[in-house]
mmCIF file with all atom_site columns, C-alpha atoms in Angstrom:
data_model
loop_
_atom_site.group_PDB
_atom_site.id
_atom_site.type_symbol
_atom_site.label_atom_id
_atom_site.label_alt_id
_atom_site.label_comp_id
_atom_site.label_asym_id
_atom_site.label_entity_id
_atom_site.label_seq_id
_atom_site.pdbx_PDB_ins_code
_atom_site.Cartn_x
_atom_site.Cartn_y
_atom_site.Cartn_z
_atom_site.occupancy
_atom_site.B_iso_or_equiv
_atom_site.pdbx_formal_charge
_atom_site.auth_seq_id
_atom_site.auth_comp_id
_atom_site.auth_asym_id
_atom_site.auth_atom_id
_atom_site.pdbx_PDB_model_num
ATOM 1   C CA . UNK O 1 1   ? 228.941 136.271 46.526 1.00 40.00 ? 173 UNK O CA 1
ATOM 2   C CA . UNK O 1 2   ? 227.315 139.216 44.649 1.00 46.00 ? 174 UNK O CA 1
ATOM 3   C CA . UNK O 1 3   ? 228.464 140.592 41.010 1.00 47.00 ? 175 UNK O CA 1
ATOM 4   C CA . UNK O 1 4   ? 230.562 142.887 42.608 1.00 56.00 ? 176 UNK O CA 1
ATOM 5   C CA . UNK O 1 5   ? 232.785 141.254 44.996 1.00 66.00 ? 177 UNK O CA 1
ATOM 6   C CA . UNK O 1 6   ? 235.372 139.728 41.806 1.00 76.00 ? 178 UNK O CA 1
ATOM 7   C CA . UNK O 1 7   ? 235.842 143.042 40.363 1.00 76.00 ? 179 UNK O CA 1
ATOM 8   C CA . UNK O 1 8   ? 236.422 144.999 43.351 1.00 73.00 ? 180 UNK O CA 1
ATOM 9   C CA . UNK O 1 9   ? 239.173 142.615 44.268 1.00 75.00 ? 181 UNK O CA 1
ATOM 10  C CA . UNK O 1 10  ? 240.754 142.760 40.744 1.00 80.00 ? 182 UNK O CA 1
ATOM 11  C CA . UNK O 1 11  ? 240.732 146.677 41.295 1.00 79.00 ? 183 UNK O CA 1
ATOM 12  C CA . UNK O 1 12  ? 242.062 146.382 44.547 1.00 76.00 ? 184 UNK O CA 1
ATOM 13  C CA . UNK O 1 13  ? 244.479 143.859 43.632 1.00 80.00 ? 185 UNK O CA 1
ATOM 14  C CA . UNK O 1 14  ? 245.960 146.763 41.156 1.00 83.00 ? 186 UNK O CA 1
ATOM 15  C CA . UNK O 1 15  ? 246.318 149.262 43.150 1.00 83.00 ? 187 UNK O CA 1
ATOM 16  C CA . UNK O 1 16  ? 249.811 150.025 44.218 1.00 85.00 ? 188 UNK O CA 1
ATOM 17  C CA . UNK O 1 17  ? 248.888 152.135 46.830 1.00 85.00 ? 189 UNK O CA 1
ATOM 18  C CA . UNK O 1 18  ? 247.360 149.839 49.481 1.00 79.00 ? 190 UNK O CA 1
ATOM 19  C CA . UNK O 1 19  ? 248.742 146.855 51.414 1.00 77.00 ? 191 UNK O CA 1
ATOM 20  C CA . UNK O 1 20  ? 246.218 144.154 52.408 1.00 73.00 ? 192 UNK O CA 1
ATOM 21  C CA . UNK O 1 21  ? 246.821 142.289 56.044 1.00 73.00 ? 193 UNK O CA 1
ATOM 22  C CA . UNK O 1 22  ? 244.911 139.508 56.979 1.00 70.00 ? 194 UNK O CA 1
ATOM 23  C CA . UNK O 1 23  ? 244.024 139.873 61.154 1.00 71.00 ? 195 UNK O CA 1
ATOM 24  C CA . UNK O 1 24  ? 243.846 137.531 63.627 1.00 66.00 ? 196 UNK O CA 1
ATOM 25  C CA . UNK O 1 25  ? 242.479 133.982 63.202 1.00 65.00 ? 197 UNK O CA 1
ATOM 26  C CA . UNK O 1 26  ? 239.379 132.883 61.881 1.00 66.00 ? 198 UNK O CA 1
ATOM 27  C CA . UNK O 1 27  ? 236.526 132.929 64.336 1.00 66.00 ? 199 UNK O CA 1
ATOM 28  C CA . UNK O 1 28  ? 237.664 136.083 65.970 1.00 70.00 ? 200 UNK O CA 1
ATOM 29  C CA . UNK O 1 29  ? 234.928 138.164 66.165 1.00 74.00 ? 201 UNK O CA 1
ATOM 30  C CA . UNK O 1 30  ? 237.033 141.495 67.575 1.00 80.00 ? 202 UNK O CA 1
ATOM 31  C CA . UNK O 1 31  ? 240.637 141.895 65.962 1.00 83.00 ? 203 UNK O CA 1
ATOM 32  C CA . UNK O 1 32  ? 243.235 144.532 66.646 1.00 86.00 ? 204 UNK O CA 1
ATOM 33  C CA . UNK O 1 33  ? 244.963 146.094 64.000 1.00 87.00 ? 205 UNK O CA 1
ATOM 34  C CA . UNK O 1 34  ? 248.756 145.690 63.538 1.00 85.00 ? 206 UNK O CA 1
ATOM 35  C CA . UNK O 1 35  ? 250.637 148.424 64.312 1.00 87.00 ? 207 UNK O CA 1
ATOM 36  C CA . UNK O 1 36  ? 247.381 150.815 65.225 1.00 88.00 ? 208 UNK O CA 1
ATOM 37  C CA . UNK O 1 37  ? 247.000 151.090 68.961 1.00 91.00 ? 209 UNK O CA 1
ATOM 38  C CA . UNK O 1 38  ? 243.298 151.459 69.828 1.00 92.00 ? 210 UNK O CA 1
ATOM 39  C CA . UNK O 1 39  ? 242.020 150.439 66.229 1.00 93.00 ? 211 UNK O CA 1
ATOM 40  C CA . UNK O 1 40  ? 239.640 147.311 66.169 1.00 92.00 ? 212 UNK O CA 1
ATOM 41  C CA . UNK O 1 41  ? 238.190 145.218 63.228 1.00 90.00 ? 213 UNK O CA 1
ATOM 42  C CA . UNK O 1 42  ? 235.212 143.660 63.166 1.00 88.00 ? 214 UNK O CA 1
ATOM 43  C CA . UNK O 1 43  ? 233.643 141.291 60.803 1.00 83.00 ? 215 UNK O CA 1
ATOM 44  C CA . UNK O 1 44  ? 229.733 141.778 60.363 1.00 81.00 ? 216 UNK O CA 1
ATOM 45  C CA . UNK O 1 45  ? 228.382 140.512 56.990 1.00 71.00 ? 217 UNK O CA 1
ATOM 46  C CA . UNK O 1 46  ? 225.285 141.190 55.864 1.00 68.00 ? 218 UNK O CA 1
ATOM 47  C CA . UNK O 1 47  ? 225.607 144.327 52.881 1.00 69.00 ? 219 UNK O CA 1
ATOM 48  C CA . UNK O 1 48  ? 228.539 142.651 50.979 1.00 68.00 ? 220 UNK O CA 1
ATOM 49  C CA . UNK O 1 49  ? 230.912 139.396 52.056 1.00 66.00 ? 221 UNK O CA 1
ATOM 50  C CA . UNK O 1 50  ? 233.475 140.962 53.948 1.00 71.00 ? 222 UNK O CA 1
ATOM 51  C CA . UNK O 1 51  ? 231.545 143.519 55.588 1.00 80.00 ? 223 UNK O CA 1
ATOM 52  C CA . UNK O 1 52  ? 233.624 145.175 58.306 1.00 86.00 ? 224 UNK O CA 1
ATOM 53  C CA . UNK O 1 53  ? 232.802 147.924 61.251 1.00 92.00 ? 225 UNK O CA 1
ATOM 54  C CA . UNK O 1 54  ? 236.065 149.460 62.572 1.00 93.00 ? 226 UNK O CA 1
ATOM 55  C CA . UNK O 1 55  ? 236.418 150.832 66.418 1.00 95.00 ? 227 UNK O CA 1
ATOM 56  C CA . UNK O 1 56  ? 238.638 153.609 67.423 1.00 94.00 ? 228 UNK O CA 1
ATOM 57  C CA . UNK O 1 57  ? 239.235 154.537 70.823 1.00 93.00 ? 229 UNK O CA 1
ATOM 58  C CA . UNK O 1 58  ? 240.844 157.955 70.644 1.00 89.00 ? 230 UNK O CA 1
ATOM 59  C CA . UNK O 1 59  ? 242.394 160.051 73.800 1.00 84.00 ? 231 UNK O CA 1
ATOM 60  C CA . UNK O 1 60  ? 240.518 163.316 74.421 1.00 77.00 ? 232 UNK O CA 1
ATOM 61  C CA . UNK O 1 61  ? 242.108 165.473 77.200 1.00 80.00 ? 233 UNK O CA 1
ATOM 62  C CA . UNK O 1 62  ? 241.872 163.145 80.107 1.00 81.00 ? 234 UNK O CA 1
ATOM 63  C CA . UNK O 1 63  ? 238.808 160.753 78.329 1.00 84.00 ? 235 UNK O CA 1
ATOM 64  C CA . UNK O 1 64  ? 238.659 158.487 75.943 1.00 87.00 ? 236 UNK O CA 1
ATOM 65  C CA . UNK O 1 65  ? 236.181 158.983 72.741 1.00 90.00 ? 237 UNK O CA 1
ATOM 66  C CA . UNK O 1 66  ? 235.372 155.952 70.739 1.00 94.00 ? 238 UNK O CA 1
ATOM 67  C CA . UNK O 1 67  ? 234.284 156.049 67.001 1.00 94.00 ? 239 UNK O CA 1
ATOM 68  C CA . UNK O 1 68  ? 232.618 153.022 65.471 1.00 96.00 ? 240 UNK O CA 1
ATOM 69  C CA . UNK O 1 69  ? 232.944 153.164 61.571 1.00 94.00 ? 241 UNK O CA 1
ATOM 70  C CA . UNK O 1 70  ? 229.952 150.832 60.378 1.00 92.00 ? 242 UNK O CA 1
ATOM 71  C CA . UNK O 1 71  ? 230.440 151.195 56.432 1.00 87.00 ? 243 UNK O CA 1
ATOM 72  C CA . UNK O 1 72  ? 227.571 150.381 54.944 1.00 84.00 ? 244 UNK O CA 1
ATOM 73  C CA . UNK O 1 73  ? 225.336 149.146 57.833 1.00 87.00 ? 245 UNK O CA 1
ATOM 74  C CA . UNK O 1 74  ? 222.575 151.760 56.973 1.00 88.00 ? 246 UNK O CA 1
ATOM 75  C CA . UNK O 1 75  ? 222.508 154.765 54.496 1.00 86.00 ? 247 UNK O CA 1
ATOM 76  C CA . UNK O 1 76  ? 222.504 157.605 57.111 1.00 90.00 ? 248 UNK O CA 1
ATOM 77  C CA . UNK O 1 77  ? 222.115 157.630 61.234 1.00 94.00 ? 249 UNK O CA 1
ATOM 78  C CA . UNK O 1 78  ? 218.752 157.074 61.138 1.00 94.00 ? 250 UNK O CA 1
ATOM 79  C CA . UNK O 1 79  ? 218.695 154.342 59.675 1.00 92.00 ? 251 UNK O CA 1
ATOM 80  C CA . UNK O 1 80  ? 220.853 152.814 62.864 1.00 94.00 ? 252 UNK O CA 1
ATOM 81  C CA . UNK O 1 81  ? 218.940 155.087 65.328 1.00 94.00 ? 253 UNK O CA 1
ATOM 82  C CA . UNK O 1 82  ? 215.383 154.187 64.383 1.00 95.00 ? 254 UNK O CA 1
ATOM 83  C CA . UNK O 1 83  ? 216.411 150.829 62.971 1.00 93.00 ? 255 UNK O CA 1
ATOM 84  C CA . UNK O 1 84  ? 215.683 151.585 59.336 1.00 90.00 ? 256 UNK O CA 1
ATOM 85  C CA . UNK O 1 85  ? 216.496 149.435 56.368 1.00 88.00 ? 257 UNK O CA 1
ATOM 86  C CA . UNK O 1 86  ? 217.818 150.522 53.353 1.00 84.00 ? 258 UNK O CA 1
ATOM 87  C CA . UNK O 1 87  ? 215.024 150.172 50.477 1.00 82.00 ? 259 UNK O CA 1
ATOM 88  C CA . UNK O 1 88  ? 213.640 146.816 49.191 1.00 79.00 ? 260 UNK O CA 1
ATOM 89  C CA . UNK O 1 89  ? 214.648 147.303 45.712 1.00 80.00 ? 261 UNK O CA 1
ATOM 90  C CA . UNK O 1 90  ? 218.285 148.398 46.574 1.00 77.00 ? 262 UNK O CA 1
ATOM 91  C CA . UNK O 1 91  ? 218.449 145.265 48.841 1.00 75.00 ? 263 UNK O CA 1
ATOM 92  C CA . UNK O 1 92  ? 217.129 142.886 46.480 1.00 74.00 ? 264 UNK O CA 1
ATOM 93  C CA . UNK O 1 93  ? 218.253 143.881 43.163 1.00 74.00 ? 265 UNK O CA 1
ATOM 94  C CA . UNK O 1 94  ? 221.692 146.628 43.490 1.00 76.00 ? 266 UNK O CA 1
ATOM 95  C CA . UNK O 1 95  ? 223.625 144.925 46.460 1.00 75.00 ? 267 UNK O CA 1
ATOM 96  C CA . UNK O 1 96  ? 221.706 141.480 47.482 1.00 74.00 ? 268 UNK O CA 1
ATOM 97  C CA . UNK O 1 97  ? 221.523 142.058 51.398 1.00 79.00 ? 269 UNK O CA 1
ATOM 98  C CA . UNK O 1 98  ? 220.959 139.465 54.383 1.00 80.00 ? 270 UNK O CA 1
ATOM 99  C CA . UNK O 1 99  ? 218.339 141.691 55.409 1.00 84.00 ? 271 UNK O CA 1
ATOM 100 C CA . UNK O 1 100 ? 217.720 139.557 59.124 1.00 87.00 ? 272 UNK O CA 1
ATOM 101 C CA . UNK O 1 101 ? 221.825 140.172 59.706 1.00 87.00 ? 273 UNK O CA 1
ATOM 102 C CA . UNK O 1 102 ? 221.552 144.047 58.997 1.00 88.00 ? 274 UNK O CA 1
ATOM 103 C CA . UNK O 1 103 ? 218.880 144.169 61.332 1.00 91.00 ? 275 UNK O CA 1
ATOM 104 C CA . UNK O 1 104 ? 220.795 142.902 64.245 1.00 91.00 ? 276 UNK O CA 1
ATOM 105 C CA . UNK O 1 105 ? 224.172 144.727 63.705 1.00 91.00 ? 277 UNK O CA 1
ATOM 106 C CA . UNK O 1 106 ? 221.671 148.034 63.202 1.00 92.00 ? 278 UNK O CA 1
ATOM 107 C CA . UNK O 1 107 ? 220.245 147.565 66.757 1.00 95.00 ? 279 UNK O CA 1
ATOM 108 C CA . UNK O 1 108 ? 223.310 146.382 68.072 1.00 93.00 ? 280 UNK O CA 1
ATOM 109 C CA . UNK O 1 109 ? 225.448 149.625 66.809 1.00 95.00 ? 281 UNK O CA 1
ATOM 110 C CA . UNK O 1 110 ? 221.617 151.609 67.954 1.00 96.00 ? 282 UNK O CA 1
ATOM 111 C CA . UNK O 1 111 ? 222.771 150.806 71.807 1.00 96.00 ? 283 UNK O CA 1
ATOM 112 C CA . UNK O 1 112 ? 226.499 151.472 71.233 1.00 95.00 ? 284 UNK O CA 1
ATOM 113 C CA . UNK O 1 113 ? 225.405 155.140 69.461 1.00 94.00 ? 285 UNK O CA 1
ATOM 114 C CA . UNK O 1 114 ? 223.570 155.557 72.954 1.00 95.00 ? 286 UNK O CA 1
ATOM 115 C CA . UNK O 1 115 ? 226.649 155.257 74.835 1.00 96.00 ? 287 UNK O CA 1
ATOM 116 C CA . UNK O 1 116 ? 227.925 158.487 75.783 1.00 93.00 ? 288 UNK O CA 1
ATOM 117 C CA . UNK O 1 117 ? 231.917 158.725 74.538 1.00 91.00 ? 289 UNK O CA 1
ATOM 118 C CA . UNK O 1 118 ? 230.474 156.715 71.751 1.00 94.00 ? 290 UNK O CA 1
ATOM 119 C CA . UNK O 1 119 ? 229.374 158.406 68.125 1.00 94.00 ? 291 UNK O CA 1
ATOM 120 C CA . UNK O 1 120 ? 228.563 155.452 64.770 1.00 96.00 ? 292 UNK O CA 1
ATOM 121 C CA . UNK O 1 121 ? 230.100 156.619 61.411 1.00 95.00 ? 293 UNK O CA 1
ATOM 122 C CA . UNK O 1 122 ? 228.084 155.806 58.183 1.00 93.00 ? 294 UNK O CA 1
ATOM 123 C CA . UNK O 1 123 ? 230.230 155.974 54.988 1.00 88.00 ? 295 UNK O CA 1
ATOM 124 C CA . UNK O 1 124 ? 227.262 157.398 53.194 1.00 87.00 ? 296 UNK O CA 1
ATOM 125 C CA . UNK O 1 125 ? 225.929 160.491 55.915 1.00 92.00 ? 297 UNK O CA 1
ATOM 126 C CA . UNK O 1 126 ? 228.773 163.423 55.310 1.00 91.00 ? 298 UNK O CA 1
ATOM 127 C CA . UNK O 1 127 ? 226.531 165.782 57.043 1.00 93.00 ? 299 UNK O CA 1
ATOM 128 C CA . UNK O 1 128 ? 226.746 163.259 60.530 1.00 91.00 ? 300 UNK O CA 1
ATOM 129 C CA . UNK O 1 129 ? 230.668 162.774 58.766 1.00 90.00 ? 301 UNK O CA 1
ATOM 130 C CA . UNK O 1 130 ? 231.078 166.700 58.936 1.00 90.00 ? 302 UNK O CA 1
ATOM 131 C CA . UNK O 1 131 ? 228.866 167.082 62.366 1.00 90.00 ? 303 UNK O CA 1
ATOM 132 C CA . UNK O 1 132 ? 230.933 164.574 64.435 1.00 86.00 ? 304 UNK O CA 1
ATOM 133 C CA . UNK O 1 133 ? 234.099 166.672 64.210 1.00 81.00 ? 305 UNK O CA 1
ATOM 134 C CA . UNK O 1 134 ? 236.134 163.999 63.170 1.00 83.00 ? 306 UNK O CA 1
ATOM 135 C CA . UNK O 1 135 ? 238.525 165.927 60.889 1.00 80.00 ? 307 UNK O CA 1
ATOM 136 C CA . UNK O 1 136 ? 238.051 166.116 57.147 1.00 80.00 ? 308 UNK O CA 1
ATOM 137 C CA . UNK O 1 137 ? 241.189 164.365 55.227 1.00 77.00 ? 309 UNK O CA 1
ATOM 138 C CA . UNK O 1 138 ? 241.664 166.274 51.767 1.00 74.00 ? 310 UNK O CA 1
#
């Protein structure tokens, strides 16, 4: 548990504007969403406890496009398609990391960015946000 997991459940806890669901059963690795056809959870770890990547297969015309949310995985693309870590202080000292866990979900989401019908999301990278075309909620 790092410093900042209490407090962000307290502020989350406050908010009247959310509803939290619990999915599936524990051990599930991949976990549909209630009510969301096509929307995925997945449990990672590594940055923060509870650490999720969220999969969206969306209907394009007569294909199907799949977008793979991964949070907090990396800082920007690069750091999933060159396998990248985020820097030593940050990892050590800001957000303790499981640096050996990162690495694997980094190469692992690195072969699913190679996919074609497949584009990784990084909270953090609004220019790869913006040049995705996934539309811009205001």
């Amino acid at each position: 548990v790092n410093y900042l997991t209490s407090a962000a459940a307290e502020m989350l806890a406050q908010t009247s504007c959310i509803e939290q669901i619990v999915l599936g059963r524990p051990g599930e690795l991949l976990q549909s969403v209630p009510g969301y056809p096509g929307l995925y959870m997945l449990q990672v770890a590594g940055h923060t406890p509870g650490s999720q990547i969220f999969i969206a297969h969306l209907r394009r015309g007569m294909g199907r496009q799949t977008l793979v949310f991964a949070g907090d995985i990396a800082n920007h693309i690069d750091g999933v398609r060159h396998n990248i870590s985020k820097p030593p202080f940050y990892s050590r000292f800001v957000v303790p990391e499981n640096l050996q866990q990162l690495e694997k979900t980094r190469r692992w989401l690195q072969a699913l960015d190679q996919r074609p019908g497949v584009t990784v999301l990084l909270s953090h990278d609004l220019p790869a946000l913006r040049a995705s075309g996934v539309p811009e909620i205001r």
